[in-house]
XYZ file of C-alpha atoms in Angstrom:
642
model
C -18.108 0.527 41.666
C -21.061 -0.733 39.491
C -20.233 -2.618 36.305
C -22.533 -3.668 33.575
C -21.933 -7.650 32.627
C -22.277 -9.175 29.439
C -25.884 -10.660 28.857
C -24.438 -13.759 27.621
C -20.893 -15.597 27.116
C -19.992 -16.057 23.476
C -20.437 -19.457 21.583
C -17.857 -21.801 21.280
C -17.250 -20.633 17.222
C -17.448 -16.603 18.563
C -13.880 -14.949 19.506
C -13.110 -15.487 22.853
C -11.927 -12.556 25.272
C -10.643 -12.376 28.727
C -13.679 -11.482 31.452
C -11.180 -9.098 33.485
C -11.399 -5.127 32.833
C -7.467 -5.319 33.291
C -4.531 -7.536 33.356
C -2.100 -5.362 34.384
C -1.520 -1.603 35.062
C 1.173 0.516 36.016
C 1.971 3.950 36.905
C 5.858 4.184 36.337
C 8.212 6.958 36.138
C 11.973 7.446 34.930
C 14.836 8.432 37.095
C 18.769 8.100 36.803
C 21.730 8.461 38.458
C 25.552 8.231 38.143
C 25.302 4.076 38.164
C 22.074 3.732 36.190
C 21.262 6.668 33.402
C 17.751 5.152 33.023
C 15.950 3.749 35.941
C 12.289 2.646 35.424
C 10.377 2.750 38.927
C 7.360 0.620 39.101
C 5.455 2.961 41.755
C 2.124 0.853 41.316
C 0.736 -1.404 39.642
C -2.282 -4.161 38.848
C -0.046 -8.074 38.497
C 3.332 -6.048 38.460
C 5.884 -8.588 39.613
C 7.447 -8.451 36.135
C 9.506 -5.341 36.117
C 11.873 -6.721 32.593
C 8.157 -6.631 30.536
C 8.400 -3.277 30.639
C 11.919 -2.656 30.184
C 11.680 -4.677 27.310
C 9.000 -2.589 25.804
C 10.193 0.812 26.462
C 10.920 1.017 22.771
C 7.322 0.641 21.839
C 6.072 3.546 24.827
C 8.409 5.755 23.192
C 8.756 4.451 19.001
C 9.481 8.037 18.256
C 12.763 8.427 19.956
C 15.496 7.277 17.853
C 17.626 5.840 20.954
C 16.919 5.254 24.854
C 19.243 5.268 26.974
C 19.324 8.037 29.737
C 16.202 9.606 31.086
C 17.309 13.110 28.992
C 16.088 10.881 25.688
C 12.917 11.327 26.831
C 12.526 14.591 28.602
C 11.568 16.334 25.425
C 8.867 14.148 24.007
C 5.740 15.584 23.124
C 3.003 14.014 25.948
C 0.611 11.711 24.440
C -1.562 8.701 24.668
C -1.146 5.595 22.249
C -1.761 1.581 21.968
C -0.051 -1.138 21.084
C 0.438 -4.945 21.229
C 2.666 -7.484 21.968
C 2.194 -11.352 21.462
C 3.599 -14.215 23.558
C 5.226 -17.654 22.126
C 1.681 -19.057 22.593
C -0.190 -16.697 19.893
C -1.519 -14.663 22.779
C -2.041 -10.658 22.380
C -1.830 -8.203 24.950
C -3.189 -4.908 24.285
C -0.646 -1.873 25.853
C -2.586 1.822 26.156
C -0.336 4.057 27.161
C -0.518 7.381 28.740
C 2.713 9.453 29.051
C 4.227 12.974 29.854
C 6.685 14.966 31.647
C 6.574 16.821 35.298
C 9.154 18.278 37.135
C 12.047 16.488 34.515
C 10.749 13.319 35.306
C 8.957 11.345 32.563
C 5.827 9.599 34.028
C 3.798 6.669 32.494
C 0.504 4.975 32.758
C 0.081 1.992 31.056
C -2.941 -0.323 31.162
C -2.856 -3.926 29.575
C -5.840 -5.975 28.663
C -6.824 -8.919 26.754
C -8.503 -7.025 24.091
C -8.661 -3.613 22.186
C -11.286 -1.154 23.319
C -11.828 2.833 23.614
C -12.499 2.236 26.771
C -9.397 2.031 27.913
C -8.602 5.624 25.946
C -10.881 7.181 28.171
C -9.835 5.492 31.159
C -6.573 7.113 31.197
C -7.264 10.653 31.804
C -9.145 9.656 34.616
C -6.691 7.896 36.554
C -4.269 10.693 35.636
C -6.743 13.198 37.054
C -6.586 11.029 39.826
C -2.898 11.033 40.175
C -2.604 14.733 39.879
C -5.724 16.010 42.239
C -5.844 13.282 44.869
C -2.154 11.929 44.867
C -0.671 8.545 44.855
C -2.991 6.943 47.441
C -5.921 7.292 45.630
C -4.143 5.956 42.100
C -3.541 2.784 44.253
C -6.666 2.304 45.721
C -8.517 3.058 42.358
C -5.916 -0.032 40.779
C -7.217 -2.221 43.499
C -10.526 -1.509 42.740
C -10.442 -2.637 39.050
C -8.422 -5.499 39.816
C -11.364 -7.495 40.485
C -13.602 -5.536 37.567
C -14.975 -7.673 34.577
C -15.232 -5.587 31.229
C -18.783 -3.910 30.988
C -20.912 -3.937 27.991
C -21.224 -0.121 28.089
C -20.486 1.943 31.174
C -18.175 2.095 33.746
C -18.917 3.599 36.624
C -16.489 4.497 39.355
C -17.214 5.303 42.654
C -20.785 6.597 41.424
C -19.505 9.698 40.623
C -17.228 9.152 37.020
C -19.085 7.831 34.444
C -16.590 6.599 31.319
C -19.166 5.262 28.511
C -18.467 4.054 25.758
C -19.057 1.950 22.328
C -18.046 -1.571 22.367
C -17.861 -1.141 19.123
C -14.050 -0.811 17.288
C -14.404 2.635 15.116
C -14.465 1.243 11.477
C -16.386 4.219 9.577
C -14.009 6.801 10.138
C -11.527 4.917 8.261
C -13.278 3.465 5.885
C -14.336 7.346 5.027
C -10.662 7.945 4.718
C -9.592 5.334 2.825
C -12.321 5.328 0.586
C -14.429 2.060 -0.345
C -12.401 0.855 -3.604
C -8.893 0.708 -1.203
C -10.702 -0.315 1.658
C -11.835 -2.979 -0.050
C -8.729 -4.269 -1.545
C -6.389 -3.932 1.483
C -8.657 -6.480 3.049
C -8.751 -8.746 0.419
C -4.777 -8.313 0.454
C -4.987 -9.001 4.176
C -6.870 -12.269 3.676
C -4.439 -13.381 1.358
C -1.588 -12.691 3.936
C 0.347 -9.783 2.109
C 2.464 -7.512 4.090
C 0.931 -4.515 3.976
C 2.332 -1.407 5.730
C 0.621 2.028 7.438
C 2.641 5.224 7.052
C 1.066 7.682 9.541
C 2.063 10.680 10.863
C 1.272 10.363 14.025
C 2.263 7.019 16.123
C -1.593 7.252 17.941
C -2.746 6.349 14.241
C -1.512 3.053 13.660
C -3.755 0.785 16.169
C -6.888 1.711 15.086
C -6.364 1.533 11.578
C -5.229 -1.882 11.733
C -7.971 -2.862 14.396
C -10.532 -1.686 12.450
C -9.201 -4.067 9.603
C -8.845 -7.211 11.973
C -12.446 -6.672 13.192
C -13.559 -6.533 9.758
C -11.845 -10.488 9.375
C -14.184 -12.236 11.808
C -14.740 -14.652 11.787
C -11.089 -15.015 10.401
C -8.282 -14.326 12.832
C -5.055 -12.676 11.919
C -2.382 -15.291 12.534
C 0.820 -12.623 11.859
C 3.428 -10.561 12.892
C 1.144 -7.045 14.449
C 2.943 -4.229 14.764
C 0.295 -1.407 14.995
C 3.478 1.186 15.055
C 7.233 0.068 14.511
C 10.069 2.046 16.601
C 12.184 3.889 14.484
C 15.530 3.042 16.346
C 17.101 1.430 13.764
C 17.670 -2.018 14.631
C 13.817 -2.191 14.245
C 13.836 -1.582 10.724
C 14.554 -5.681 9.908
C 10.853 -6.021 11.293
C 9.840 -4.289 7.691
C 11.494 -7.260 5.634
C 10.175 -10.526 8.210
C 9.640 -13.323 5.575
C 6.064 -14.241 7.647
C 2.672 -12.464 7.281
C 2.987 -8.937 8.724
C 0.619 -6.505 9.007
C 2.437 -3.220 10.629
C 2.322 0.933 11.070
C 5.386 2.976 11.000
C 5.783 6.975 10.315
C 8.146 8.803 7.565
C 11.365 8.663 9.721
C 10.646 4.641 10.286
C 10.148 4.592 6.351
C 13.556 6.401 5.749
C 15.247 3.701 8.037
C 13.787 0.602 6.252
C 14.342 2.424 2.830
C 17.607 2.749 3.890
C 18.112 -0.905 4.852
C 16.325 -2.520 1.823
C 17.076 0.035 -0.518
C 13.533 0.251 -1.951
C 13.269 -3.941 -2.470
C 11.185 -4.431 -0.329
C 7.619 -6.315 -1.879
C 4.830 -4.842 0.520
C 2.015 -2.654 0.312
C 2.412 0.338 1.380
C -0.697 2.896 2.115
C 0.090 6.702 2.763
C -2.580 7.613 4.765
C -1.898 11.030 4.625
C -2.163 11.243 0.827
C -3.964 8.314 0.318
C -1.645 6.706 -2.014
C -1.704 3.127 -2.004
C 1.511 1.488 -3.515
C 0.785 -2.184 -4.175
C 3.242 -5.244 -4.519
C 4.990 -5.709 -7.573
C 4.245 -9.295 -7.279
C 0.562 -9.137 -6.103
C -2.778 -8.941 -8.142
C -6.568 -7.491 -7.332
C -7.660 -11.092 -7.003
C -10.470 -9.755 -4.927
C -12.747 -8.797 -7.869
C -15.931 -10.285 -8.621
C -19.524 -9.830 -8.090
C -20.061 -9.746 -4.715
C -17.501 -7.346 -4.074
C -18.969 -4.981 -6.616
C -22.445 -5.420 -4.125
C -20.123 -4.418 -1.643
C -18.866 -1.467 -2.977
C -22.021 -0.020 -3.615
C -22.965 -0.837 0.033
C -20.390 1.439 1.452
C -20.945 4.045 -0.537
C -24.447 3.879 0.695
C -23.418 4.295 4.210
C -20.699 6.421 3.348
C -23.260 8.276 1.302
C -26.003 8.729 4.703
C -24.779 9.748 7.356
C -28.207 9.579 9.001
C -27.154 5.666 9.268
C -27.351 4.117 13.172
C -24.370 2.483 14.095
C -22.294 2.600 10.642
C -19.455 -0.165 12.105
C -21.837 -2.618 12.502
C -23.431 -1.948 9.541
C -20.112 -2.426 7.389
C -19.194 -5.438 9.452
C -22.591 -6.477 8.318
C -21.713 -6.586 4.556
C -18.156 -7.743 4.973
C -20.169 -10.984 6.605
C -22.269 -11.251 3.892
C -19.809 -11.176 1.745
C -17.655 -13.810 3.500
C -21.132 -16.077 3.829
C -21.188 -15.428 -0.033
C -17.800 -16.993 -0.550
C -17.345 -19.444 2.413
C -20.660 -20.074 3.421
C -20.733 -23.589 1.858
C -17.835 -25.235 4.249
C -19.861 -26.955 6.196
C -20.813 -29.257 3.661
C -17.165 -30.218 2.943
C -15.951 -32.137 6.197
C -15.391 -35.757 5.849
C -15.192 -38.489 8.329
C -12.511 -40.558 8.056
C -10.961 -43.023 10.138
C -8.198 -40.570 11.291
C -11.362 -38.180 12.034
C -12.681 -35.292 10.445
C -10.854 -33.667 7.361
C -11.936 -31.122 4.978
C -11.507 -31.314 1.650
C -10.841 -28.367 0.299
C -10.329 -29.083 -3.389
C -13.872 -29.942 -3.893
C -14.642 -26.498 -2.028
C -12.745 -24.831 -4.322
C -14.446 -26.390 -7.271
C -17.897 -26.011 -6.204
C -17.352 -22.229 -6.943
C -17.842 -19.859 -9.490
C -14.831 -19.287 -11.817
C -14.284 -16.110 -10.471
C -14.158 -17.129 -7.485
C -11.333 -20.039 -7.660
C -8.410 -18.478 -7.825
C -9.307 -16.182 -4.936
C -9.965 -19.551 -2.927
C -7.222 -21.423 -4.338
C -5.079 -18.591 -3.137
C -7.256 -17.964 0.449
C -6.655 -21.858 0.887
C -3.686 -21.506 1.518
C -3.058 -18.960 4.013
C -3.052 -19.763 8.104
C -6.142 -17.550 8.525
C -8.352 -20.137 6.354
C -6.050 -23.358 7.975
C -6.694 -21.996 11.539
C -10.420 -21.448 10.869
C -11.144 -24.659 9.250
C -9.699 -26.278 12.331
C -11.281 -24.628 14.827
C -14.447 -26.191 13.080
C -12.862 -29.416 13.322
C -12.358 -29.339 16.693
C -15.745 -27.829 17.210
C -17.645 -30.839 15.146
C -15.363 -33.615 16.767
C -17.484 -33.179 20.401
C -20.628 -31.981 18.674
C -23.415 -34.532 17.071
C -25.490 -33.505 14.921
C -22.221 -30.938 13.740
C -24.148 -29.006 10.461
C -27.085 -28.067 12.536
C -25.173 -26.489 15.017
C -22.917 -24.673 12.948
C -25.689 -23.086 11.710
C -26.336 -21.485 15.206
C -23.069 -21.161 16.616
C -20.976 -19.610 13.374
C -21.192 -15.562 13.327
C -20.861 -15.997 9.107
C -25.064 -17.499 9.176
C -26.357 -14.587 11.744
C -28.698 -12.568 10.023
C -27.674 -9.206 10.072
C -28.850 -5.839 8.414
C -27.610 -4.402 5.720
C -28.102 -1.496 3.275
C -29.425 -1.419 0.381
C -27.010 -0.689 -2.967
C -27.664 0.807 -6.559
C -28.419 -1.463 -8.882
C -28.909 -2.358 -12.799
C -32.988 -1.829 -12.539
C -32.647 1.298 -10.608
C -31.035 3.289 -13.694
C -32.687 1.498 -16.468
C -35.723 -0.640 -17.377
C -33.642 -3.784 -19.464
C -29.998 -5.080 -19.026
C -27.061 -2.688 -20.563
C -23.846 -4.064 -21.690
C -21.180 -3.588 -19.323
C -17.954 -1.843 -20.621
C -15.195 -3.564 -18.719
C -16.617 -7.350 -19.788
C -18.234 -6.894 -22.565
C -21.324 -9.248 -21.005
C -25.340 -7.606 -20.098
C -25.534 -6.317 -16.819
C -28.330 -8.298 -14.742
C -31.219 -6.332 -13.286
C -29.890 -7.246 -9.770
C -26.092 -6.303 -10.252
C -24.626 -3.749 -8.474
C -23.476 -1.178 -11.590
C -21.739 2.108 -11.844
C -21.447 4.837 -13.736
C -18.080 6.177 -15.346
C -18.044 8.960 -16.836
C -20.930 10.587 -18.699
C -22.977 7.531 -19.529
C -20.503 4.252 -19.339
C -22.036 1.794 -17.694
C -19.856 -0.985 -15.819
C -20.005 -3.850 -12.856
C -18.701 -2.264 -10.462
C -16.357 -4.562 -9.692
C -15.114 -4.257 -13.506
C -14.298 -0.683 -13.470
C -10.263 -0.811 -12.501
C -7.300 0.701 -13.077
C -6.170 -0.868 -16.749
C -2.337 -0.370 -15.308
C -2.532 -1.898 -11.705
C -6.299 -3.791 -11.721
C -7.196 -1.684 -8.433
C -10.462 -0.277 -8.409
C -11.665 2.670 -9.921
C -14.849 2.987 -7.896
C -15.279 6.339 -6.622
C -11.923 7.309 -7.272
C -10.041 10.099 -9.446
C -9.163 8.781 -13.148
C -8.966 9.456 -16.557
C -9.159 6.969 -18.895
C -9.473 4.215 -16.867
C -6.389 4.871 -14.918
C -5.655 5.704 -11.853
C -4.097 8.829 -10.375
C -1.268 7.125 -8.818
C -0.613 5.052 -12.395
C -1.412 8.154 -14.322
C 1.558 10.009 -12.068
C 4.227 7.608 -12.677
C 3.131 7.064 -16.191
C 3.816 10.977 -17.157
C 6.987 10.803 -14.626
C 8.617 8.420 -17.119
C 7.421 10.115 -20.056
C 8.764 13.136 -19.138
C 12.236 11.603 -18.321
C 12.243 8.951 -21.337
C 10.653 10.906 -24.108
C 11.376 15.024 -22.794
C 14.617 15.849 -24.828
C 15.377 18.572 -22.117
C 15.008 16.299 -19.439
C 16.302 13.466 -20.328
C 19.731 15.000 -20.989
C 19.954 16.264 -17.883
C 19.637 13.354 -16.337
C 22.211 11.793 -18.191
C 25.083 10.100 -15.931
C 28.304 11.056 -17.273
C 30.066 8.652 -14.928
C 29.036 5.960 -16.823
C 30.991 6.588 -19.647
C 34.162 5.959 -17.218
C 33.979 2.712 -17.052
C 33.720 2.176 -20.592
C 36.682 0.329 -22.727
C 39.180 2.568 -24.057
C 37.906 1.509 -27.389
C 34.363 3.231 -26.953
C 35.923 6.296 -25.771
C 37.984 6.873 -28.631
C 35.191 6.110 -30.575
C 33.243 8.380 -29.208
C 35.725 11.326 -28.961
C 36.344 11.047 -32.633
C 31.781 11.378 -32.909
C 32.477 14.685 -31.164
C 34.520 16.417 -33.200
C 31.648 15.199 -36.237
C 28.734 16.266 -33.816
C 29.539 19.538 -32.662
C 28.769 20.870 -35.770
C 25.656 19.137 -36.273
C 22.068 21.069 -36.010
C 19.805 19.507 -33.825
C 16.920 20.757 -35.561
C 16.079 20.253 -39.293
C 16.432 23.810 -40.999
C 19.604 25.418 -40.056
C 20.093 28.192 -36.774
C 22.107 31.024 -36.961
C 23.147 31.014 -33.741
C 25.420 27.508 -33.675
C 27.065 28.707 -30.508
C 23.887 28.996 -28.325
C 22.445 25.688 -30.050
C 25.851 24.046 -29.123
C 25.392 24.894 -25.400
C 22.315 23.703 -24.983
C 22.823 20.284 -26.455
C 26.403 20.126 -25.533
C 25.557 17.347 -22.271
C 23.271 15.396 -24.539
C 25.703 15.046 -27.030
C 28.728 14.053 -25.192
C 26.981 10.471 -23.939
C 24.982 10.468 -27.002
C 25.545 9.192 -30.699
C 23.025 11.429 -32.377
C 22.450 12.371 -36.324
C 20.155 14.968 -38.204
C 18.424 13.693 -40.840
C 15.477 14.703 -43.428
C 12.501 13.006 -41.428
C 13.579 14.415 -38.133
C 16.519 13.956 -35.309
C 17.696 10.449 -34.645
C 19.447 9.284 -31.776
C 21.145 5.823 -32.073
C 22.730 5.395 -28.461
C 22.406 6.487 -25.146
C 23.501 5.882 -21.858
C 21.882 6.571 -18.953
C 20.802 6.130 -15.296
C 18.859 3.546 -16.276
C 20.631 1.737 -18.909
C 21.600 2.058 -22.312
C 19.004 2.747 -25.493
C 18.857 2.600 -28.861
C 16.070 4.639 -31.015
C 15.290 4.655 -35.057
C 12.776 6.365 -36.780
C 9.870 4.814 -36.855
C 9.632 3.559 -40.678
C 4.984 3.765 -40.058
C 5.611 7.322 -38.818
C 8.626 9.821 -39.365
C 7.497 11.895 -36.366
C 8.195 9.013 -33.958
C 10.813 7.223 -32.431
C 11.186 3.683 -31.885
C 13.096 3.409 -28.215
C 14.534 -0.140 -27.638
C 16.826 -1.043 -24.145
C 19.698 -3.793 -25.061
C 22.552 -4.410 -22.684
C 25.923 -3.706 -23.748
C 25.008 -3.750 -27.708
C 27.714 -2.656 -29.430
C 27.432 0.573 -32.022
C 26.693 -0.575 -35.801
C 27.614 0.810 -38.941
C 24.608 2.974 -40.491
C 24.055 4.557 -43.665
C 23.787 8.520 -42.541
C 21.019 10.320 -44.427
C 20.962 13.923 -45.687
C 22.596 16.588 -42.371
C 22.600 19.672 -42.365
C 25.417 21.282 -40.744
C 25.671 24.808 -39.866
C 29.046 25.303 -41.646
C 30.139 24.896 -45.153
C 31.772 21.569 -44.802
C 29.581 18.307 -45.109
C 30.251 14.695 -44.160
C 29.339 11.303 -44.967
C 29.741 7.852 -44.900
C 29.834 5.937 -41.497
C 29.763 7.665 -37.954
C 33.101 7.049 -37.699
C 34.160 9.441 -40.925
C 35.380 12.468 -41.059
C 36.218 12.694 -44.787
C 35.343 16.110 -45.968
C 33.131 16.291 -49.292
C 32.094 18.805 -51.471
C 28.809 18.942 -51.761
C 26.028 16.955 -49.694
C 24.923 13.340 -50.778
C 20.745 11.983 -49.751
C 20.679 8.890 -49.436
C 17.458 6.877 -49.753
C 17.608 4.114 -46.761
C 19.331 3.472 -43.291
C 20.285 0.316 -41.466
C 18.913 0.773 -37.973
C 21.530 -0.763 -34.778
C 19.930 -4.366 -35.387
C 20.466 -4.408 -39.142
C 16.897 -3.608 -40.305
C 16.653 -1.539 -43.368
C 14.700 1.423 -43.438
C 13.251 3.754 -46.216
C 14.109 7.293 -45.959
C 10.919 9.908 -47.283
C 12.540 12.189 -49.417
C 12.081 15.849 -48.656
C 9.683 17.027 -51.940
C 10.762 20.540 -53.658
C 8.477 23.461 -52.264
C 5.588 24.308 -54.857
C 5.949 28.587 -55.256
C 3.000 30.258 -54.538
C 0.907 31.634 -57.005
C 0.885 35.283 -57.445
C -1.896 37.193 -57.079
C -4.141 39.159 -59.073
């Protein structure tokens, strides 16, 4: 076997990865008896002494089976090959890739484990289960010893100068970031830096590593220091993972989703990105602090390579601006450690003040998370043992490589003299990166975002400076809030059982009053029809007829209890107010029509028949604020013709 070596080792301030192709490797398979139901046998392996390391991570070969505990649990899962990672007391990672499948009712598995993530190891299992099934067990064994004493090649692997496995060294980034689409890309990694939780629904549990590998190799030189769960089982003793009160970046699928949903009952704070509809629910408590120039330069750089496909290498290329932009906003460290007589200490609040405004709270947030801690003292350690520190860091740190990167659209290559941007109000310099919304409104790019959540807009579906996802929810509760037809039948009922006996009565004596209201203005001749239809709305509801238009004054409701008025500036609207537990108040009823020749007035609570129909002029709304009523005017006859 022939194996191409690295050219170089890495630098002391470079991420550091083990030389060996493989740390482990087994090929087990599943039996059981009367005794034991489910039996793991270890039938080969690469460093596999430790048969409870893969009992204990059964649950992650198989996260798609709800429970394991007899080999029958796993007889019917689909075959399929996956990755994952587990991480010792120590901070170490250990990358899983798994290979499984049935054969003659006997699940089989090959599982590889290395000290990084790489496709390489995807391709590498269909040929040693080609192996397996062609040339038998002898082979698999003798193929395990050679790559025992493998290092990882650059490129290709060759074995036995016959298979040839190439591949990139490269972690896949642009297919993602084509997915995703630059403006969420771009602000689930400057959630990431800030430590959010931030969780992957897939469909698939093969989706989950590479998504969040992709995001970790965009980092460097920052290093995830969280929980990494690149797909969560969904047996449901897993489903606590979701709600771990340190960093955690994790994928799960809809079933797993349904099982924390049904533990947290929706309370959960995280991210959460669909990435089968692309929706990207942010935290409640969280903010697009990631917004400022040189993001909007970044922006417009992956669209570019989004944008030409003709583009060599595209992952290194959008590494490439991710470190610019990171030598944009950190590149001035260096110049921040102090010597002291304790050592070395940097001192971060003059860092943080030697930056642009826009940039401070981002770094007075960034300061504070273990990535930036972590970083700053693996300089520390680095300039301790090396004179002449600021020099070398110059050499050694991957943020001051120079790097290619493409070019973006900017302010001078759509006009000859600055425009005013519409987000900020400010000119637009020549050099900017700018787009265009709309017909002809000009923004920074990083100004153009969602007015409801502050995401960006950039090459995304709005209108009106919204986004779909806030434009959705924001016609969801208009519909229910301000649609007479659905709101009422939505109303909960069972609220009104736990009312005091007092409110009830009160409110059965409004229903013998309201059933012979109109709901509309002019009169309907058929009351009985009108009566159905309203009939649910007006049992939980205290609800008058008046010149201007139909006024509700209470309701109660899934989601709490409402008063409305008219709206004194505009007849034709309703002023909708929430209070808790208010009490109903005494009103002065204006002019109702009722659809029988018996009229009412005086308080809600009367049922004094009158004579003839009394208009009064003002109302007292349920917080005691008077109100004018229009008057109706007489209708003018029309003048007759010649």
């Amino acid at each position: 076997m022939s194996i191409k070596q690295f050219s170089e080792s890495p630098t002391n301030l470079e991420p550091k990865y083990p030389h060996q192709l493989l740390l482990q490797a087994f090929y087990l398979t599943v039996t059981s008896s009367e005794n034991d139901p489910l039996h793991i046998n270890i039938k080969c392996g690469i460093n596999d002494e430790s048969r409870n390391n893969i009992a204990n991570v059964m649950y992650f070969i198989y996260p798609d089976v709800p429970k394991i505990v007899k080999k029958e649990d796993l007889l019917t899962i689909p075959s399929l090959i996956h990755s994952f990672v587990s991480t010792d007391e120590n901070g170490k990672r250990y990358y899983y890739y798994v290979q499984r499948w049935s054969d003659d009712k006997t699940p089989k598995i090959l599982v590889l484990v290395s000290g990084r993530y790489s496709s390489l190891y995807i391709r590498l299992l269909p040929v040693l289960k080609e192996v397996l099934d062609t040339k038998g067990l002898t082979h698999l064994i003798d193929l395990f010893d050679q790559l025992k004493e493998c290092e990882y090649p650059e490129s290709d692997l060759v074995i036995n100068e016959s298979t040839i496995i190439s591949h990139n060294p490269e972690i896949p980034i642009f297919p993602i970031l084509k997915k995703f689409g630059p403006a969420d890309f771009v602000e689930l990694v400057g959630r990431i830096l800030l430590e959010e939780n931030t969780m992957f629904l897939v469909e698939s549990i093969d989706q989950g590593m590479p998504i969040i590998q992709a995001f970790l190799q965009i980092l460097i030189p920052f290093e995830w220091q969280g929980v990494l769960i690149p797909m969560l089982p969904i047996e449901e003793s897993y489903a606590g993972f979701a709600g771990c009160p340190t960093p955690m970046l994790f994928g799960t699928t809809q079933q797993g989703l349904i099982n924390i949903n049904k533990l947290y009952s929706n309370t959960l704070d995280i991210n959460i990105y669909n990435v089968s509809t692309s929706k990207f629910q942010k935290r409640k408590s969280g903010l697009n602090l990631f917004a400022f120039k040189e993001t909007g330069r970044l922006l417009n750089q992956l669209k570019s390579i989004i944008d030409n496909p003709t583009f060599e290498h595209p992952d290194s290329l959008i590494c490439n601006c991710f470190s610019q932009l990171f030598l944009d906003l950190f590149g001035r460290y260096f110049a921040f450690f102090e010597q002291q007589s304790i050592g070395f200490v940097f001192n971060d609040k003059n860092f943080i003040k030697s930056s642009s405004n826009e940039l401070q709270v981002f770094l007075t947030a960034f300061n504070q998370s273990q990535m930036f801690e972590r970083f700053i003292q693996h300089r520390i350690n680095y300039i301790s043992v090396m004179p002449e520190f600021r020099r070398s860091i110059f050499i050694d740190c991957p943020l001051f490589k120079s790097k290619k990167k493409p070019s973006f659209l900017k302010m001078k290559d759509i006009s000859n003299e600055p425009q005013k941007c519409c987000g900020c109000g400010q000119k637009i310099d020549m050099d900017r990166a700018v787009c265009v919304y709309g017909k002809n409104l000009l923004f920074h790019t990083e100004c153009l975002r969602c007015k409801s959540c502050d995401c960006f807009l950039f090459e995304k579906e709005s209108f009106d400076r919204q986004c779909m996802d806030c434009l959705e929810e924001d016609c969801d509760e208009l519909e229910n809030q301000f649609d007479n037809t659905r709101r009422w039948e939505q109303v909960d009922i069972s609220i009104n059982k736990h009312k005091s006996d007092t409110e009830i009565l009160q409110r059965s004596s409004f229903s013998k009053v309201l059933q012979y209201l109109s709901f509309y203005e002019t009169e309907k001749s058929d009351s009985q029809r009108q009566k159905d239809e309203s009939e649910e709305m007006r049992k939980s509801s205290v609800f008058l007829n008046g010149t201007t238009g139909s006024i509700f004054l209470t309701r109660s409701s899934k989601i709490g209890t409402f008063s409305a008025t008219l709206n004194p500036n505009d007849s034709r609207k309703t002023i909708i107010v929430k209070e808790e537990n208010q009490p109903l108040t005494q009103i002065t009823q204006p002019k109702i029509s009722l659809s029988v020749s018996t009229y009412y007035s005086g308080s809600p609570t009367s049922s004094t028949p009158i004579s003839k129909p009394i208009t009064p002029t003002s109302f007292v709304d349920a917080n005691g604020k008077k109100y004018q009523v229009p008057l109706k005017k007489a209708p003018v006859p029309p003048k007759k013709g010649n």
